[in-house]
Amino acid sequence: MSVGGIGATQGASGGIDRVMALRAQILERNQALARANSTAGAPAATPDINGAKPTSFTSAMEDALKNVNDGQQKASDLSASYERGETIDIAKVMLARQQASVGFEATLQVRNKLLSAYKDIMSMPV
């Protein structure tokens, strides 16, 4: 999945279509990882949509960043354990690493959108 050059050679509508296609791919991979985790007996690292709602945007962002950080830490721990020769299934290690990668990529996209929105708001005439 190549992200470079989105909209560089395409028009605005082509860039949006490309972003939406990438978003769909990320969501499909996230669902596949959740299904793989549930069949492997590990709890899914997806946020609980039906649970208690955060009270503010700040707490929602903190929770999301903590989840991404926890996923990356888990992947790092599993990788280190596998490299030390402990009996860990390579599929479990690769799933954790892919899940951490998808979480980080989604976080990066949210950050980019927030920065873009901030720049748009700051450039508005008063």
GROMACS .gro file of N, CA and C in nm, residues 29-101:
model
  219
   29ARG      N    1  -0.848  -0.451   0.683
   29ARG     CA    2  -0.737  -0.519   0.753
   29ARG      C    3  -0.761  -0.522   0.903
   30ASN      N    4  -0.817  -0.415   0.957
   30ASN     CA    5  -0.845  -0.411   1.099
   30ASN      C    6  -0.948  -0.518   1.136
   31GLN      N    7  -1.052  -0.533   1.053
   31GLN     CA    8  -1.152  -0.637   1.078
   31GLN      C    9  -1.090  -0.776   1.066
   32ALA      N   10  -1.002  -0.796   0.969
   32ALA     CA   11  -0.937  -0.926   0.953
   32ALA      C   12  -0.848  -0.956   1.074
   33LEU      N   13  -0.778  -0.855   1.124
   33LEU     CA   14  -0.695  -0.875   1.243
   33LEU      C   15  -0.780  -0.906   1.365
   34ALA      N   16  -0.893  -0.839   1.378
   34ALA     CA   17  -0.982  -0.866   1.491
   34ALA      C   18  -1.035  -1.009   1.484
   35ARG      N   19  -1.072  -1.054   1.363
   35ARG     CA   20  -1.119  -1.192   1.349
   35ARG      C   21  -1.007  -1.291   1.381
   36ALA      N   22  -0.885  -1.261   1.336
   36ALA     CA   23  -0.773  -1.350   1.361
   36ALA      C   24  -0.741  -1.356   1.511
   37ASN      N   25  -0.749  -1.244   1.578
   37ASN     CA   26  -0.725  -1.241   1.722
   37ASN      C   27  -0.831  -1.318   1.798
   38SER      N   28  -0.957  -1.306   1.755
   38SER     CA   29  -1.063  -1.376   1.826
   38SER      C   30  -1.050  -1.527   1.805
   39THR      N   31  -1.001  -1.571   1.690
   39THR     CA   32  -0.984  -1.715   1.668
   39THR      C   33  -0.858  -1.766   1.737
   40ALA      N   34  -0.760  -1.677   1.762
   40ALA     CA   35  -0.637  -1.718   1.829
   40ALA      C   36  -0.654  -1.718   1.981
   41GLY      N   37  -0.768  -1.670   2.029
   41GLY     CA   38  -0.793  -1.671   2.172
   41GLY      C   39  -0.746  -1.544   2.242
   42ALA      N   40  -0.686  -1.451   2.167
   42ALA     CA   41  -0.641  -1.326   2.228
   42ALA      C   42  -0.753  -1.223   2.217
   43PRO      N   43  -0.766  -1.137   2.316
   43PRO     CA   44  -0.869  -1.034   2.307
   43PRO      C   45  -0.835  -0.934   2.198
   44ALA      N   46  -0.936  -0.888   2.129
   44ALA     CA   47  -0.914  -0.791   2.022
   44ALA      C   48  -0.873  -0.657   2.080
   45ALA      N   49  -0.783  -0.588   2.012
   45ALA     CA   50  -0.735  -0.460   2.060
   45ALA      C   51  -0.813  -0.343   2.002
   46THR      N   52  -0.933  -0.371   1.949
   46THR     CA   53  -1.015  -0.264   1.895
   46THR      C   54  -1.090  -0.197   2.008
   47PRO      N   55  -1.117  -0.068   1.995
   47PRO     CA   56  -1.186   0.002   2.101
   47PRO      C   57  -1.330  -0.047   2.115
   48ASP      N   58  -1.382  -0.039   2.235
   48ASP     CA   59  -1.518  -0.082   2.265
   48ASP      C   60  -1.614   0.028   2.224
   49ILE      N   61  -1.684   0.008   2.113
   49ILE     CA   62  -1.773   0.110   2.060
   49ILE      C   63  -1.898   0.124   2.147
   50ASN      N   64  -1.947   0.016   2.204
   50ASN     CA   65  -2.069   0.019   2.282
   50ASN      C   66  -2.045   0.052   2.428
   51GLY      N   67  -1.921   0.068   2.469
   51GLY     CA   68  -1.887   0.096   2.608
   51GLY      C   69  -1.914   0.241   2.645
   52ALA      N   70  -1.856   0.283   2.756
   52ALA     CA   71  -1.874   0.419   2.804
   52ALA      C   72  -1.808   0.517   2.707
   53LYS      N   73  -1.879   0.622   2.678
   53LYS     CA   74  -1.829   0.723   2.585
   53LYS      C   75  -1.738   0.821   2.659
   54PRO      N   76  -1.630   0.865   2.594
   54PRO     CA   77  -1.544   0.966   2.656
   54PRO      C   78  -1.620   1.097   2.672
   55THR      N   79  -1.583   1.172   2.773
   55THR     CA   80  -1.656   1.295   2.802
   55THR      C   81  -1.607   1.413   2.720
   56SER      N   82  -1.487   1.404   2.663
   56SER     CA   83  -1.436   1.516   2.585
   56SER      C   84  -1.348   1.464   2.472
   57PHE      N   85  -1.317   1.556   2.381
   57PHE     CA   86  -1.229   1.522   2.271
   57PHE      C   87  -1.090   1.485   2.322
   58THR      N   88  -1.046   1.558   2.423
   58THR     CA   89  -0.913   1.532   2.480
   58THR      C   90  -0.904   1.391   2.536
   59SER      N   91  -1.005   1.350   2.612
   59SER     CA   92  -1.000   1.215   2.669
   59SER      C   93  -1.012   1.108   2.561
   60ALA      N   94  -1.089   1.137   2.457
   60ALA     CA   95  -1.101   1.042   2.346
   60ALA      C   96  -0.966   1.025   2.276
   61MET      N   97  -0.896   1.137   2.254
   61MET     CA   98  -0.765   1.130   2.190
   61MET      C   99  -0.663   1.058   2.280
   62GLU      N  100  -0.668   1.087   2.409
   62GLU     CA  101  -0.577   1.019   2.503
   62GLU      C  102  -0.600   0.869   2.501
   63ASP      N  103  -0.726   0.829   2.504
   63ASP     CA  104  -0.758   0.685   2.501
   63ASP      C  105  -0.710   0.620   2.371
   64ALA      N  106  -0.732   0.689   2.259
   64ALA     CA  107  -0.690   0.633   2.131
   64ALA      C  108  -0.538   0.621   2.125
   65LEU      N  109  -0.467   0.722   2.171
   65LEU     CA  110  -0.320   0.716   2.169
   65LEU      C  111  -0.267   0.610   2.265
   66LYS      N  112  -0.333   0.593   2.379
   66LYS     CA  113  -0.292   0.487   2.472
   66LYS      C  114  -0.312   0.350   2.408
   67ASN      N  115  -0.423   0.331   2.337
   67ASN     CA  116  -0.448   0.203   2.269
   67ASN      C  117  -0.342   0.175   2.163
   68VAL      N  118  -0.306   0.276   2.087
   68VAL     CA  119  -0.203   0.259   1.984
   68VAL      C  120  -0.069   0.227   2.050
   69ASN      N  121  -0.036   0.301   2.156
   69ASN     CA  122   0.089   0.277   2.228
   69ASN      C  123   0.093   0.137   2.287
   70ASP      N  124  -0.018   0.094   2.346
   70ASP     CA  125  -0.024  -0.041   2.403
   70ASP      C  126  -0.005  -0.147   2.295
   71GLY      N  127  -0.065  -0.125   2.179
   71GLY     CA  128  -0.048  -0.219   2.068
   71GLY      C  129   0.096  -0.227   2.021
   72GLN      N  130   0.162  -0.112   2.014
   72GLN     CA  131   0.302  -0.112   1.972
   72GLN      C  132   0.391  -0.176   2.078
   73GLN      N  133   0.360  -0.153   2.204
   73GLN     CA  134   0.438  -0.214   2.313
   73GLN      C  135   0.422  -0.366   2.312
   74LYS      N  136   0.298  -0.411   2.290
   74LYS     CA  137   0.271  -0.555   2.285
   74LYS      C  138   0.347  -0.620   2.169
   75ALA      N  139   0.345  -0.554   2.054
   75ALA     CA  140   0.416  -0.607   1.937
   75ALA      C  141   0.566  -0.610   1.963
   76SER      N  142   0.617  -0.507   2.027
   76SER     CA  143   0.759  -0.503   2.059
   76SER      C  144   0.797  -0.614   2.157
   77ASP      N  145   0.715  -0.634   2.259
   77ASP     CA  146   0.741  -0.739   2.357
   77ASP      C  147   0.738  -0.878   2.293
   78LEU      N  148   0.638  -0.901   2.207
   78LEU     CA  149   0.628  -1.031   2.140
   78LEU      C  150   0.747  -1.054   2.047
   79SER      N  151   0.788  -0.948   1.975
   79SER     CA  152   0.903  -0.961   1.886
   79SER      C  153   1.030  -0.993   1.964
   80ALA      N  154   1.048  -0.923   2.076
   80ALA     CA  155   1.167  -0.947   2.159
   80ALA      C  156   1.166  -1.089   2.215
   81SER      N  157   1.051  -1.136   2.258
   81SER     CA  158   1.040  -1.272   2.310
   81SER      C  159   1.071  -1.374   2.202
   82TYR      N  160   1.021  -1.350   2.083
   82TYR     CA  161   1.049  -1.443   1.973
   82TYR      C  162   1.197  -1.443   1.938
   83GLU      N  163   1.260  -1.324   1.937
   83GLU     CA  164   1.402  -1.315   1.905
   83GLU      C  165   1.489  -1.381   2.012
   84ARG      N  166   1.441  -1.384   2.136
   84ARG     CA  167   1.516  -1.451   2.243
   84ARG      C  168   1.501  -1.603   2.236
   85GLY      N  169   1.413  -1.650   2.150
   85GLY     CA  170   1.397  -1.793   2.132
   85GLY      C  171   1.288  -1.854   2.219
   86GLU      N  172   1.210  -1.770   2.284
   86GLU     CA  173   1.100  -1.824   2.364
   86GLU      C  174   0.996  -1.883   2.269
   87THR      N  175   0.917  -1.973   2.319
   87THR     CA  176   0.820  -2.043   2.235
   87THR      C  177   0.699  -1.953   2.213
   88ILE      N  178   0.706  -1.875   2.109
   88ILE     CA  179   0.595  -1.787   2.070
   88ILE      C  180   0.568  -1.812   1.923
   89ASP      N  181   0.441  -1.824   1.891
   89ASP     CA  182   0.400  -1.849   1.754
   89ASP      C  183   0.434  -1.728   1.667
   90ILE      N  184   0.501  -1.750   1.556
   90ILE     CA  185   0.542  -1.642   1.466
   90ILE      C  186   0.419  -1.570   1.410
   91ALA      N  187   0.311  -1.643   1.388
   91ALA     CA  188   0.189  -1.579   1.337
   91ALA      C  189   0.136  -1.477   1.437
   92LYS      N  190   0.144  -1.510   1.564
   92LYS     CA  191   0.098  -1.417   1.668
   92LYS      C  192   0.185  -1.292   1.669
   93VAL      N  193   0.314  -1.309   1.651
   93VAL     CA  194   0.406  -1.196   1.647
   93VAL      C  195   0.374  -1.108   1.527
   94MET      N  196   0.357  -1.169   1.411
   94MET     CA  197   0.331  -1.092   1.290
   94MET      C  198   0.196  -1.022   1.296
   95LEU      N  199   0.096  -1.086   1.354
   95LEU     CA  200  -0.035  -1.021   1.369
   95LEU      C  201  -0.024  -0.900   1.461
   96ALA      N  202   0.047  -0.913   1.569
   96ALA     CA  203   0.062  -0.801   1.662
   96ALA      C  204   0.137  -0.686   1.595
   97ARG      N  205   0.240  -0.719   1.518
   97ARG     CA  206   0.315  -0.614   1.448
   97ARG      C  207   0.230  -0.545   1.343
   98GLN      N  208   0.150  -0.622   1.270
   98GLN     CA  209   0.063  -0.563   1.168
   98GLN      C  210  -0.045  -0.478   1.232
   99GLN      N  211  -0.099  -0.525   1.343
   99GLN     CA  212  -0.201  -0.449   1.414
   99GLN      C  213  -0.144  -0.317   1.465
  100ALA      N  214  -0.023  -0.320   1.517
  100ALA     CA  215   0.042  -0.197   1.563
  100ALA      C  216   0.068  -0.103   1.445
  101SER      N  217   0.105  -0.159   1.333
  101SER     CA  218   0.131  -0.079   1.213
  101SER      C  219   0.003  -0.010   1.164
   0.00000   0.00000   0.00000
